[in-house]
């Protein structure tokens, strides 16, 4: 029986329930409403010809096919060219456009209206809720890269940004903030920002000097010229205007031509392509010099298969040529030998006539001045392979070509007929040289144990033919050959002392002023040879590998085996590859595995020294990566 008191109690409880539900629904609505609001982050950057004031910066997201996905936001640039755009969280590729505004022309000091639309494209972008995205840089150089990229796919963007970055000595054109070189503060600016500012000032100087009618005309001249990977028409004007600005009173950096890498880098592009397109038989033309080492194949340990050769190759565009022995482990050199039938594919892979049971892989790098080869002889009783590196010879050389910091990596084996396993070994070093042949040798890693203190060097010299000599210990001999671009050296060292009979194949690459993740982007040919480590003689640790590695600027990519001493695996997805500002390449490694990997100054060669230190698997490997031309 329901009483009046009970009815009131029930009504009271129902009212409490309805109030509870109302409060809950209100909270839920508030939660849903707040969840619908986007969490904005900041996309920041700098717009600079000189710093662009009151320009309009607009950011867009890009589809994988290079088309515009959507507009992300717009902002006005400040007096220093900076901008901040509030956008919804976004990753992957971004496109930024800057139009309008004014800037102070570096060559004249006048305030100029910006009439050029400047664009920049970046890939592998990731956001952070605290720091946002960027800062990115939008300049005439990023506009040149956008024009060179054409369709804004990830691969095209990375390749174009790398090419234009290489033009100014490897400075990342999309992330480095240019200094205002007309301001006295630029005298203490970081070198990359200072040099970036100088090349932007050079564009103004080109207009002042009469070699361009405006910023857009200068951009068009340079981008059209760079479409073939070199500056064969505009390079002289750029170099001249750079020198003119550096000597003008408007230059407040306090440096001249000798204080910047820009002139050397531009001259390199003027004299030849850094990343040229495709390959043809014409790329064979020239005199090539190289060195190789021979080792037994996997599963064999026959001392007679150790060896070396140092040779000169004269190649012609019809695939004919002459090979001339300089030094060989086989004793006296044979007379020069003519050959024919070499063919260069459009992919940079070379083929040559072979005898039965022979195989060979040859590849050429993007600069067309280095060739790497792995040759295999599989006839019964002669199972060995040869790993060789050849560099094209320049017209002339001087002591100034030695100057710089060089990375050297080498792998050593016993000499022919020697079975002493303690003669396997490796070395990695950093060598700083001066034009008087003096310098410093700093060990990075060695099979001889912990590295010692840096050592002073002296007495190095280079002939006009690019042959390098250095003082040697008794019964030690070395052949050292410099390449055409003066940024690579191939070395074949021999120790002929009793009990120490070994030889070493070494590769030196000159270090660039700086590096960025964009330098990794592209397709690389990777060739390498493996041997047992010092003190080990397991025949299963001899081997070779030839593969392609397609890398993106975010350190991801795909590794595809072409041929190897072990059966090829399916293509492998890779990630976590990075490069620091000193050109040291890093990547994930398995336990007890070590690697030293560095990139050269022209950004088209990487050398790698690998060691597997796991018990029962003690091997070492020397590998060369050559960037493939488009």
Short mmCIF file of C-alpha atoms in Angstrom, two decimals, residues 43 56-61 70-75 84-88 95-97:
data_model
loop_
_atom_site.label_atom_id
_atom_site.label_comp_id
_atom_site.label_asym_id
_atom_site.label_seq_id
_atom_site.Cartn_x
_atom_site.Cartn_y
_atom_site.Cartn_z
CA UNK A 43 53.40 25.98 -38.13
CA UNK A 56 51.17 36.65 -46.83
CA UNK A 57 52.24 33.10 -45.95
CA UNK A 58 49.78 30.29 -46.75
CA UNK A 59 50.32 26.62 -45.91
CA UNK A 60 48.79 23.65 -47.71
CA UNK A 61 48.72 19.90 -47.13
CA UNK A 70 43.67 21.32 -48.43
CA UNK A 71 44.55 24.76 -47.20
CA UNK A 72 45.94 24.66 -43.65
CA UNK A 73 46.05 28.35 -42.78
CA UNK A 74 47.42 31.84 -43.47
CA UNK A 75 49.49 34.38 -41.57
CA UNK A 84 53.21 31.53 -37.34
CA UNK A 85 50.15 29.76 -38.72
CA UNK A 86 47.65 28.01 -36.44
CA UNK A 87 46.75 24.70 -38.04
CA UNK A 88 45.13 21.43 -37.09
CA UNK A 95 53.64 23.24 -49.18
CA UNK A 96 54.07 26.91 -48.16
CA UNK A 97 53.56 29.95 -50.41
#
